[in-house]
Coordinates of C-alpha atoms in Angstrom, one line a residue:
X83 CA 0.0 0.0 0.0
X84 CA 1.2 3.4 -0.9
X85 CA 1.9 5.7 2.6
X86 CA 0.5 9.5 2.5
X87 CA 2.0 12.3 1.3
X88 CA 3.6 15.0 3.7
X89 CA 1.5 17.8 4.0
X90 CA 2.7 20.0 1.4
X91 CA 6.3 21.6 2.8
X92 CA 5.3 20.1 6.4
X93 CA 7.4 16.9 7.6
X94 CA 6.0 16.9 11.1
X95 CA 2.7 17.6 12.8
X96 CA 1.4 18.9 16.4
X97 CA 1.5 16.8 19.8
X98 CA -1.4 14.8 20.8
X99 CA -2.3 16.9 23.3
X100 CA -2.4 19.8 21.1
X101 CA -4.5 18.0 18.6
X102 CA -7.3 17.3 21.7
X103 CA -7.0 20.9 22.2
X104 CA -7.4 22.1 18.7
X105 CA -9.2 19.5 17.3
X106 CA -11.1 18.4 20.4
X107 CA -9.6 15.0 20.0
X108 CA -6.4 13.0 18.6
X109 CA -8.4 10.3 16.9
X110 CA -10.9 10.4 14.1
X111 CA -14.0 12.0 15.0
X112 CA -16.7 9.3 13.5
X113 CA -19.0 12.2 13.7
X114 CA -17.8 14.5 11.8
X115 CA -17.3 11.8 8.9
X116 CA -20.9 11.3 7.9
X117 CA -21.5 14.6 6.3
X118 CA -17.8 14.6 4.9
X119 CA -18.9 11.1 3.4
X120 CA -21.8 13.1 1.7
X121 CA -20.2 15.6 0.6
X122 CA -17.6 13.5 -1.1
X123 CA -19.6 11.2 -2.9
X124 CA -21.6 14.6 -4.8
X125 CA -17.9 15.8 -5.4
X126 CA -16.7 11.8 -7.3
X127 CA -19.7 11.9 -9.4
X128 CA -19.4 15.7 -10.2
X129 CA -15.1 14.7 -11.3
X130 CA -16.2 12.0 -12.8
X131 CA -19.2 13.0 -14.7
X132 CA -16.2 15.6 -15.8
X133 CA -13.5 13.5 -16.9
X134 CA -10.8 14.9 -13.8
X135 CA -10.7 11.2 -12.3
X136 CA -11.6 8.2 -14.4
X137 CA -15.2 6.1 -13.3
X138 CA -12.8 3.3 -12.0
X139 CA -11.2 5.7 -9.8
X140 CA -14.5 7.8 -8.8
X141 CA -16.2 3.8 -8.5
X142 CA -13.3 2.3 -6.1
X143 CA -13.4 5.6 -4.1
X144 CA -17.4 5.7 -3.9
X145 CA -17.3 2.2 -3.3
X146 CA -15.2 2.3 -0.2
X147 CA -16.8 5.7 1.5
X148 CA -19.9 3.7 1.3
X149 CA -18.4 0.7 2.6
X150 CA -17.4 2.7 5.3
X151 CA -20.7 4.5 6.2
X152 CA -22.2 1.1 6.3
X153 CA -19.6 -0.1 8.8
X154 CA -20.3 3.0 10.8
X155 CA -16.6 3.8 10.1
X156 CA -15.5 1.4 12.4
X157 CA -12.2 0.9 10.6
X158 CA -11.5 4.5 11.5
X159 CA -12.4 4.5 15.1
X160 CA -9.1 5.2 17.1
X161 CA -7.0 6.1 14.7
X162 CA -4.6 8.8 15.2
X163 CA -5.8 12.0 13.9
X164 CA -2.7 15.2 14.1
X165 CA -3.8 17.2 11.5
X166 CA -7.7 16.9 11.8
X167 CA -10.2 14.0 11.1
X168 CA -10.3 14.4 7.4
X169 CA -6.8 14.4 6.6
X170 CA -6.8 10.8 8.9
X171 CA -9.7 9.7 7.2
X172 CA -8.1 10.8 3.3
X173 CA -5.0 8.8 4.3
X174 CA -7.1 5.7 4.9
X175 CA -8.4 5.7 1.9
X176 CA -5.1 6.0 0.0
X177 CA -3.4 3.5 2.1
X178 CA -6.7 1.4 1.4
X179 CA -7.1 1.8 -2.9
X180 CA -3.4 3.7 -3.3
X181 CA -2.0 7.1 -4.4
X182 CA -3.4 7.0 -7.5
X183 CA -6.7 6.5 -6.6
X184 CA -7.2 7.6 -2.6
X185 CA -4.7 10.7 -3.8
X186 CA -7.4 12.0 -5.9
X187 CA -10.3 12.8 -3.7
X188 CA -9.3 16.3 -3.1
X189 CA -9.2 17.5 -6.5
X190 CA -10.9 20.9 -7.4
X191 CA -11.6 21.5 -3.9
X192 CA -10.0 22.5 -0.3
X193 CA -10.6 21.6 3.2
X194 CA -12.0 25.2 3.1
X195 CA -15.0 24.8 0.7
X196 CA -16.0 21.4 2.1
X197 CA -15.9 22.7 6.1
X198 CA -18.2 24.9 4.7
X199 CA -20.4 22.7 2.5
X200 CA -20.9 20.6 5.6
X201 CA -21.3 23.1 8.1
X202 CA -24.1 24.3 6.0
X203 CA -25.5 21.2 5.3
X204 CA -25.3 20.9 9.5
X205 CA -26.9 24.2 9.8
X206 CA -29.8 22.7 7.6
X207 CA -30.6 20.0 9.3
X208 CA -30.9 21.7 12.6
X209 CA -33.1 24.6 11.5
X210 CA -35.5 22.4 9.6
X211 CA -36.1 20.4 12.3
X212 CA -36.3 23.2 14.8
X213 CA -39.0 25.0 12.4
X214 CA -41.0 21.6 12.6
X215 CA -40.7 21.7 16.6
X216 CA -41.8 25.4 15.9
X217 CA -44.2 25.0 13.3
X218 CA -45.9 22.0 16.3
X219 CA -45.7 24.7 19.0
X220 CA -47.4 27.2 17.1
X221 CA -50.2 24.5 16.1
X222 CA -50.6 23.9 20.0
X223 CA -50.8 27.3 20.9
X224 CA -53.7 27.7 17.8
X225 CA -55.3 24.6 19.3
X226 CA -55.6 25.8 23.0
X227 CA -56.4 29.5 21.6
X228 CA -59.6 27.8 19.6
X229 CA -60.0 25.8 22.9
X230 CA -60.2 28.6 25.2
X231 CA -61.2 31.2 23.4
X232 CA -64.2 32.3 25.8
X233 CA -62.3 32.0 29.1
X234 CA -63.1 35.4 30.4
X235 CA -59.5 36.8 32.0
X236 CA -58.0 39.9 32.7
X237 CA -54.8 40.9 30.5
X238 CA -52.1 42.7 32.7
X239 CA -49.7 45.3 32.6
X240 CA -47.3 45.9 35.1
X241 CA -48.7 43.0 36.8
X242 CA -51.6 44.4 37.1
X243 CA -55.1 43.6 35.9
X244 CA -55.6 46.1 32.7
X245 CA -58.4 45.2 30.2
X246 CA -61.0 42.3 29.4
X247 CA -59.6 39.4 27.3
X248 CA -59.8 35.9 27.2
X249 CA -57.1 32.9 27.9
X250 CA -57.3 31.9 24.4
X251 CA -56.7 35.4 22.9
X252 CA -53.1 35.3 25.1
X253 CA -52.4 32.5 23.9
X254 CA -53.2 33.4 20.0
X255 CA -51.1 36.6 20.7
X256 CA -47.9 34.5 21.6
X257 CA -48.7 32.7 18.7
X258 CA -48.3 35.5 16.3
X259 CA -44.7 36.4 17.8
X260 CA -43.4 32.7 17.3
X261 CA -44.3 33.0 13.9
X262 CA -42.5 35.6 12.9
X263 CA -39.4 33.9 15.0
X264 CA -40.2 31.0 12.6
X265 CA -40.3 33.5 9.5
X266 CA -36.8 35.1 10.8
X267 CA -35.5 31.2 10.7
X268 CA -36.7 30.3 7.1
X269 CA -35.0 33.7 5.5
X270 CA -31.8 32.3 7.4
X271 CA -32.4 28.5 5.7
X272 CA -33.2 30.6 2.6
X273 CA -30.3 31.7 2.9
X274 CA -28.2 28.5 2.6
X275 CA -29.3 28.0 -0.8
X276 CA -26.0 28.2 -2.6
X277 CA -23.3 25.4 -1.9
X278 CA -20.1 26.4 -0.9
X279 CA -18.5 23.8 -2.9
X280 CA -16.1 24.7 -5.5
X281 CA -15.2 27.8 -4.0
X282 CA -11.9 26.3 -3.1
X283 CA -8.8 27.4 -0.6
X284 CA -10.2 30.6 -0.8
X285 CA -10.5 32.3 -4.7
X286 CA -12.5 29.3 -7.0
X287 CA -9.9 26.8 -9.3
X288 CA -8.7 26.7 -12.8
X289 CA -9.8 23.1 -12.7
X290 CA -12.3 22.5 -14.9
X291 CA -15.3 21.4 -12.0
X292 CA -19.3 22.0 -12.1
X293 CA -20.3 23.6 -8.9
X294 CA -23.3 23.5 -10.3
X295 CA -23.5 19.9 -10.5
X296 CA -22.0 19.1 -6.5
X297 CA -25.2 21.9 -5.4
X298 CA -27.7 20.0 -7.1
X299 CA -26.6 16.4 -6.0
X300 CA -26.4 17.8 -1.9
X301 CA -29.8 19.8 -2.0
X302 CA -28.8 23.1 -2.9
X303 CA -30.7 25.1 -5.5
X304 CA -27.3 27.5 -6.9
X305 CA -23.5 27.1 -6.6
X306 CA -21.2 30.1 -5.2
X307 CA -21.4 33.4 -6.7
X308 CA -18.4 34.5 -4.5
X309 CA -15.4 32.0 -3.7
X310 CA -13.9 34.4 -0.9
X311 CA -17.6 35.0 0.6
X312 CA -18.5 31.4 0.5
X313 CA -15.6 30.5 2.8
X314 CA -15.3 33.5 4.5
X315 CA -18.9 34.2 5.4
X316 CA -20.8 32.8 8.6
X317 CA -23.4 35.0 8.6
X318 CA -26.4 32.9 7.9
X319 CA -25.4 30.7 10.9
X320 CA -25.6 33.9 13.2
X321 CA -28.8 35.0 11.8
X322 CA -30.2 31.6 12.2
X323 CA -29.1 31.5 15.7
X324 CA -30.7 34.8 15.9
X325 CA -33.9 34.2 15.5
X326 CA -33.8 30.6 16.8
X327 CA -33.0 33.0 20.2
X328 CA -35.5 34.8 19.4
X329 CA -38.5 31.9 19.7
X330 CA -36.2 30.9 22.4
X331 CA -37.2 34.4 24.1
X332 CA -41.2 34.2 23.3
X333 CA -41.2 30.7 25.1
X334 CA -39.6 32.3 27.5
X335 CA -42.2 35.3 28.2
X336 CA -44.7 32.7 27.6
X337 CA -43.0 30.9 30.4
X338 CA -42.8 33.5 32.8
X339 CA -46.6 34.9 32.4
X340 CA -47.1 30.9 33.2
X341 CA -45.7 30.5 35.7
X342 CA -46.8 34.0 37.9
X343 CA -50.5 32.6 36.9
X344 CA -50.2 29.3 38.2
X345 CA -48.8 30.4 42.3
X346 CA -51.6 30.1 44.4
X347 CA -51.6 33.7 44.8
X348 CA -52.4 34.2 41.5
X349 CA -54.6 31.2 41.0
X350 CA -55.4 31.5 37.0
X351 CA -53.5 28.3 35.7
X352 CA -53.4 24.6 36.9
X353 CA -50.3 22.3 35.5
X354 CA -51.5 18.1 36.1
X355 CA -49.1 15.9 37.9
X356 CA -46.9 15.1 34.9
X357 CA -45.9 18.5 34.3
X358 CA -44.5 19.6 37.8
X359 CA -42.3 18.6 40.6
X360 CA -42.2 17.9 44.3
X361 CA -40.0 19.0 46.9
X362 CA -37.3 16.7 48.9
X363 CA -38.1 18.5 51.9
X364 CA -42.2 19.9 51.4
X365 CA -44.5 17.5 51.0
X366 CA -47.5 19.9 50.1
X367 CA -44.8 21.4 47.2
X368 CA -45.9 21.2 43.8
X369 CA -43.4 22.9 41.4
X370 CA -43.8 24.3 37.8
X371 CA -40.0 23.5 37.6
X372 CA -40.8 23.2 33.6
X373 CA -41.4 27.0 33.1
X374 CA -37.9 27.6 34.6
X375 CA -36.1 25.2 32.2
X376 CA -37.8 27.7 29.4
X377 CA -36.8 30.5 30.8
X378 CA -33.1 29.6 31.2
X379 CA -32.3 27.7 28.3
X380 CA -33.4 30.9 26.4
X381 CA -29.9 32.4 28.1
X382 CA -28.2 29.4 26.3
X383 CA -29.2 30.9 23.3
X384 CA -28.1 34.2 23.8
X385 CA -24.8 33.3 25.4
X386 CA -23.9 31.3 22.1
X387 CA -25.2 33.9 19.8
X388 CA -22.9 36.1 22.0
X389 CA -20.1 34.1 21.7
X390 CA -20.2 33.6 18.4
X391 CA -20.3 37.0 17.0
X392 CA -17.7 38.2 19.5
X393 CA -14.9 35.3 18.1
X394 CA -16.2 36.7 14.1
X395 CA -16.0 40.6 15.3
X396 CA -12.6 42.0 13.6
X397 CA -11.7 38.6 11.7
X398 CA -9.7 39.0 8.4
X399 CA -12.9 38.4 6.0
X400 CA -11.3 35.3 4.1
X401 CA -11.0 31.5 5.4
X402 CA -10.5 31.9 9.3
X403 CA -10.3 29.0 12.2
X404 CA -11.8 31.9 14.4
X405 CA -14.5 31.9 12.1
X406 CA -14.8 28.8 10.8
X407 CA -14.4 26.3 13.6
X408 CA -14.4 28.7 16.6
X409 CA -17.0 30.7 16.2
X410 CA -19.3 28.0 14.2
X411 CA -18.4 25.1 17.9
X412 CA -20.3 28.1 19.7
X413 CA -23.7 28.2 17.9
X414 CA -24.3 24.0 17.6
X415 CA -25.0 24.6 22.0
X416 CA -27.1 27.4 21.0
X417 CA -29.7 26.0 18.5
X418 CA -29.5 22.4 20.5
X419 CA -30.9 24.6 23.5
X420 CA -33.8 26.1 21.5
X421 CA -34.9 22.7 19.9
X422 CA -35.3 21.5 23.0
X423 CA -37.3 24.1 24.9
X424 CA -39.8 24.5 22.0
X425 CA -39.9 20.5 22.4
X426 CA -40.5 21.2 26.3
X427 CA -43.0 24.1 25.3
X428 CA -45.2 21.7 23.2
X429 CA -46.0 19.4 26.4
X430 CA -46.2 22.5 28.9
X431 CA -48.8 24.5 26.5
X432 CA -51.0 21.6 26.2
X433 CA -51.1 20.7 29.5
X434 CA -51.9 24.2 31.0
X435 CA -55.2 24.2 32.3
X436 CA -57.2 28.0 32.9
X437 CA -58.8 28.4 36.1
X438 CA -62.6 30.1 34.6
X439 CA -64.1 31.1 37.7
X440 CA -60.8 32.1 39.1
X441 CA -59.8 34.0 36.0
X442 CA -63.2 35.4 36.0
X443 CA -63.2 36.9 39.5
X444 CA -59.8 38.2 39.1
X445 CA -61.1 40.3 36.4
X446 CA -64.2 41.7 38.4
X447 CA -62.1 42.3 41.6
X448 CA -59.2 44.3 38.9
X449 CA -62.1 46.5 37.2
X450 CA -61.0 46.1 33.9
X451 CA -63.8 47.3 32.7
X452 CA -62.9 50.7 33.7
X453 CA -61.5 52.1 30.3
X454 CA -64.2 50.8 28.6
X455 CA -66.6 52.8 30.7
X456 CA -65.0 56.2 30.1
X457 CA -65.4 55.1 26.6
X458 CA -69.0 55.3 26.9
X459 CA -69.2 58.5 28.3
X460 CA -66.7 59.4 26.1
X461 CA -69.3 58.5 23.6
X462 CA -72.1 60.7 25.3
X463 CA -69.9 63.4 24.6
X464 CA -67.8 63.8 27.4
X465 CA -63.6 64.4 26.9
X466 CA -61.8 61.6 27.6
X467 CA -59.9 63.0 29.8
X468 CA -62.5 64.1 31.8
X469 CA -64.1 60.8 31.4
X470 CA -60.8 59.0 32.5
X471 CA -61.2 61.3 35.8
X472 CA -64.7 60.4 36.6
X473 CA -64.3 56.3 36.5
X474 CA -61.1 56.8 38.4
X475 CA -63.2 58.2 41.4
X476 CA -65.9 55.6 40.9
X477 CA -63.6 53.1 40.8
X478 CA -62.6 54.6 44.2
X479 CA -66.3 54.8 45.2
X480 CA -66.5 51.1 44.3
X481 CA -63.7 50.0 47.2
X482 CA -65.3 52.5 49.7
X483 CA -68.5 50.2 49.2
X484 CA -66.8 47.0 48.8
X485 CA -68.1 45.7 45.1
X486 CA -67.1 45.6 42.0
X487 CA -69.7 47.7 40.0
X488 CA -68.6 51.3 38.7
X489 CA -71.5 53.5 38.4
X490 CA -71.2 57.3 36.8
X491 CA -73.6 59.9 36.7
X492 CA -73.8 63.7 35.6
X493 CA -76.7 65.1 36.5
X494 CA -78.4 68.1 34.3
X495 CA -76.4 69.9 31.8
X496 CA -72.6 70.8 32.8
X497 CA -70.6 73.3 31.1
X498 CA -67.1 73.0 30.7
X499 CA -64.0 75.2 29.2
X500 CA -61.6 73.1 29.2
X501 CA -57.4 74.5 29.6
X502 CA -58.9 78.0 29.9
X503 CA -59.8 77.9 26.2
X504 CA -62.7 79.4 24.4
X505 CA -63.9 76.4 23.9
X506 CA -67.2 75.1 25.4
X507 CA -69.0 71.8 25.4
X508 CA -72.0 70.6 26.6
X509 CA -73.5 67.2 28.2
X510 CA -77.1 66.3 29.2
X511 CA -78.0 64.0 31.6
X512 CA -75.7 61.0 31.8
X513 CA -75.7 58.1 33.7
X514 CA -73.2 55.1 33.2
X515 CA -73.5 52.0 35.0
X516 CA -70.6 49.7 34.5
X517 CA -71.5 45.8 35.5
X518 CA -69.2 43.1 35.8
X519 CA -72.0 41.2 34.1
X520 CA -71.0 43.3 30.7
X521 CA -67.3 41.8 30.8
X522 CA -68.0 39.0 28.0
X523 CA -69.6 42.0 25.8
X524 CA -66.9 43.9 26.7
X525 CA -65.0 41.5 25.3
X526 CA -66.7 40.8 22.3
X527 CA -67.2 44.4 21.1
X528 CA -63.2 45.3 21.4
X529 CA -63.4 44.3 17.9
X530 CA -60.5 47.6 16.7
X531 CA -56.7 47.2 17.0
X532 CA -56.8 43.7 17.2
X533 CA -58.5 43.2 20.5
X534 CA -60.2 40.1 21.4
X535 CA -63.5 40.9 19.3
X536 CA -61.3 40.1 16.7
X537 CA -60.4 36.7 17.7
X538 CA -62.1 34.6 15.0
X539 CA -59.9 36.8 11.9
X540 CA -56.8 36.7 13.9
X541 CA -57.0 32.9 14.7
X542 CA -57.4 32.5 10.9
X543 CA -54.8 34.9 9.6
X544 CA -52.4 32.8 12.1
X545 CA -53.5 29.6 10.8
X546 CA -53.2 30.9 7.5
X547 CA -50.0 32.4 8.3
X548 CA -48.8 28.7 9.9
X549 CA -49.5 26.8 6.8
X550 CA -47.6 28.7 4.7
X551 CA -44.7 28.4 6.7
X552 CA -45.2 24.6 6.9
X553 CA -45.5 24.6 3.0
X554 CA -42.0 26.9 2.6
X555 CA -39.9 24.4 4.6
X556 CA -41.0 21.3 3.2
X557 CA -40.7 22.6 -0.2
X558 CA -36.9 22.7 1.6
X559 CA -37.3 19.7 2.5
X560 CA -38.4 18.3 0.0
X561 CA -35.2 19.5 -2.5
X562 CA -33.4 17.6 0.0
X563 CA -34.8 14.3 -0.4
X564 CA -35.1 14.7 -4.3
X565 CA -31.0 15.4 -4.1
X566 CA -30.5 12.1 -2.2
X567 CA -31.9 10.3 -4.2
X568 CA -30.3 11.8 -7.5
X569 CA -27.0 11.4 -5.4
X570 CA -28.1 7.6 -5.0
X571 CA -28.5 6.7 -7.4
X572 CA -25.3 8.2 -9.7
X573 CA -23.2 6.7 -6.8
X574 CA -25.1 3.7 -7.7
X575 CA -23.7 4.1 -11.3
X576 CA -20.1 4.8 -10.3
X577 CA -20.0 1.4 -8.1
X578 CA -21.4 -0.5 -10.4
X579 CA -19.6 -2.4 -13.2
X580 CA -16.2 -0.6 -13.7
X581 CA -15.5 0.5 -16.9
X582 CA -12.1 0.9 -18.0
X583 CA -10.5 4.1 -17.9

């Protein structure tokens, strides 16, 4: 068997325990090889299909990749590894088929193009499947929305009952920010449409490749427009982190409105048994520890996002191990963090339960009624501000007397000139009596803005909204599969009968 090359003008390579350091191990990382493997069997057919190797050549190399795959590279597993897994992995195969045929892998390409072929095809993988994980959270949120839709609550601010709305209109309005964090992650995996494949070290080759070809066959739709920017450039994975992050953050608001509801001081939202934890030491404990796992893991996403762009800030724009390797190690934590709280999400979302009478009695006791009140009056002619005055005192009147019902009456006809203006209006007799009982038509006439009126246009404009995201990724993924099996089967044809050269 023929030995490797030297590495160019190198005779000697790093210690072992640099190689862990900078490599994160000394051996062959099985791994990593998988999506090398892929990307390698696009790049034979492409030299092939372009007379730069011979099909014997391109059909003993295919031939053995895939031999290997199927032995889940266990022929590789230990093997020393000094300058990197690939460079182990391409000396294997020449000391398995020989210089002339293991030597030729690597033409019309560089170490630099194909780390970023497969760290795009990585950052694929991961986003589609995290916009299916989103694409189920959003449906769950739709589903409870539809569910509870009537479940009469009061919406806060500042922690603080505010205005009539329901349980399932929260829940639709979280629904509509996840979204738009799924939107933010399919222009990223729009974004990984060209393949970086045939950019080379760093500026393209003379060689006569198709990049064209090596996109199509791995599931991209263009080659690179931009050899320097294809292996330069990790933008897309930021962007993708960033708005993974940012569903990451909307679970984690979700999370934290959750959790406040569901104290018993609150009251407004039950969890079953399944879905929270005892104590070691309280017996009459029962923990929502869930919500706090959603609320933390959100920080994961941050911190890596953080990370990341800190290592890329002030990088020479060209091929860079602080951009390529560094930077890229810090996002994979990052987007594993988000996958699984929207997984967590799923389970806690369907299993939150509203408390109606609860809920109901919380928005009595918090008056939220009280703006739409001064709206009547504001109706019956009366300034708002004015108006925003006089429910203010009956709403004082109201916890003088112990209940909940705001009543407001102007007797006769009052004359007002208002800021010391020469303006005058006038009102007739008005009197307002706000009832708790008118909460649910409260509800149902906040049909501007987007209030709750509105729920039945909103809930299918979300719906709406949902399918079309659902249809844009597995057109994505459905590119995918057709490039497998074009890549199948014209590995199929190299390994099949050899022809001579």
């Amino acid at each position: 068997m023929s030995r490797p090359e030297p590495a160019g003008r190198l005779t000697a390579t790093v210690s072992p325990r640099v190689a862990r350091l900078v490599y994160g191990s000394d051996t062959v990382s099985i791994p990593d090889l998988d999506l090398i493997c892929t990307v390698d069997l696009a790049h034979l057919v492409m030299l092939a299909e372009q007379h730069l190797i011979t099909p014997s050549q391109a059909g003993a190399l295919a031939g053995r990749i895939t031999a290997l795959r199927q032995e889940r590279f266990a022929p590789l597993a230990g093997l020393p590894a000094p300058r990197g897994t690939y460079l182990a992995y391409e000396a294997y195969l020449i000391q398995q088929l020989g210089l002339d045929t293991g030597g030729r892998l690597h033409c019309g390409r560089s170490r630099n193009d194909l780390t970023a072929t497969t760290t795009a095809l990585r950052l694929r993988a991961v986003s589609l499947e995290l916009l299916a994980e989103i694409a189920r959270l959003s449906a769950v949120l739709l589903a409870r929305a539809r569910a509870h839709r009537d479940v009469l609550m009061p919406v806060y601010t500042h922690f603080q009952a505010a205005m009539p709305a329901t349980y399932g209109w929260y829940l639709l309005g979280v629904a509509f920010a996840l979204e738009r964090d799924a939107l933010a992650l399919q222009q990223a995996l729009d974004c990984l449409d060209r393949c970086p494949l045939g950019a080379g070290a760093v500026a393209g080759t003379d060689l006569g490749i198709d990049a064209s070809r090596t996109a199509e066959l791995l599931g991209f739709s263009r080659p690179p427009r931009h050899a320097l920017d294809a292996v330069a450039s990790r933008d897309t994975a930021l962007r993708m982190l960033a708005a993974a992050a940012g569903a990451a953050l909307t679970v984690s608001r979700l999370a934290a409105d959750l959790q406040l509801w569901s104290s018993a001081e609150f009251g407004l939202i039950e969890f079953p048994d399944r879905l929270v934890g005892g104590s070691s030491a309280m017996p009459q404990k029962r923990n929502a520890f869930l919500l706090e796992h959603l609320r933390a893991r959100a920080g994961i996403a941050i911190g890596s996002w953080s990370a990341a762009a800190t290592i890329i800030r002030a990088a020479p724009f060209t091929n860079s191990v602080e951009v390529g390797t560094e930077a890229v190690s810090a996002i994979w934590p990052g987007l594993s963090a988000v996958t699984d709280v929207v997984c967590l999400a799923q389970a806690v979302v369907s299993g939150a339960h509203p408390v109606a009478g609860r809920m109901r009695e919380r928005a009595e006791q918090g008056f939220v009624g009280a703006t739409a009140l001064a709206n009547r009056l504001v109706g019956a002619g009366v300034p708002f501000r004015r108006a925003h005055s006089l429910v203010g005192a009956a709403v004082r009147d109201a916890i003088a007397r112990g209940d909940t019902q705001l009543r407001v009456s102007i007797a006769g006809s009052e004359r007002h000139q208002p800021n010391g203006t020469d303006e005058l209006y006038e009102i007739g007799d008005v009197d307002v009596v706000g009832d708790t009982a008118d909460l649910d038509k409260l509800v149902a006439a906040a049909t501007a803005g987007g209030g709750p009126g509105m729920f039945d246009q909103s809930w299918a404009e979300a719906r709406a909204e949902l399918i079309e995201l659902i249809g844009r990724r597995q057109a994505v993924e459905h590119r995918v599969h057709q490039a497998e099996r074009k890549l199948e089967s014209a590995v199929a044809q190299l390994t099949g009968p050899r022809r001579s050269a």
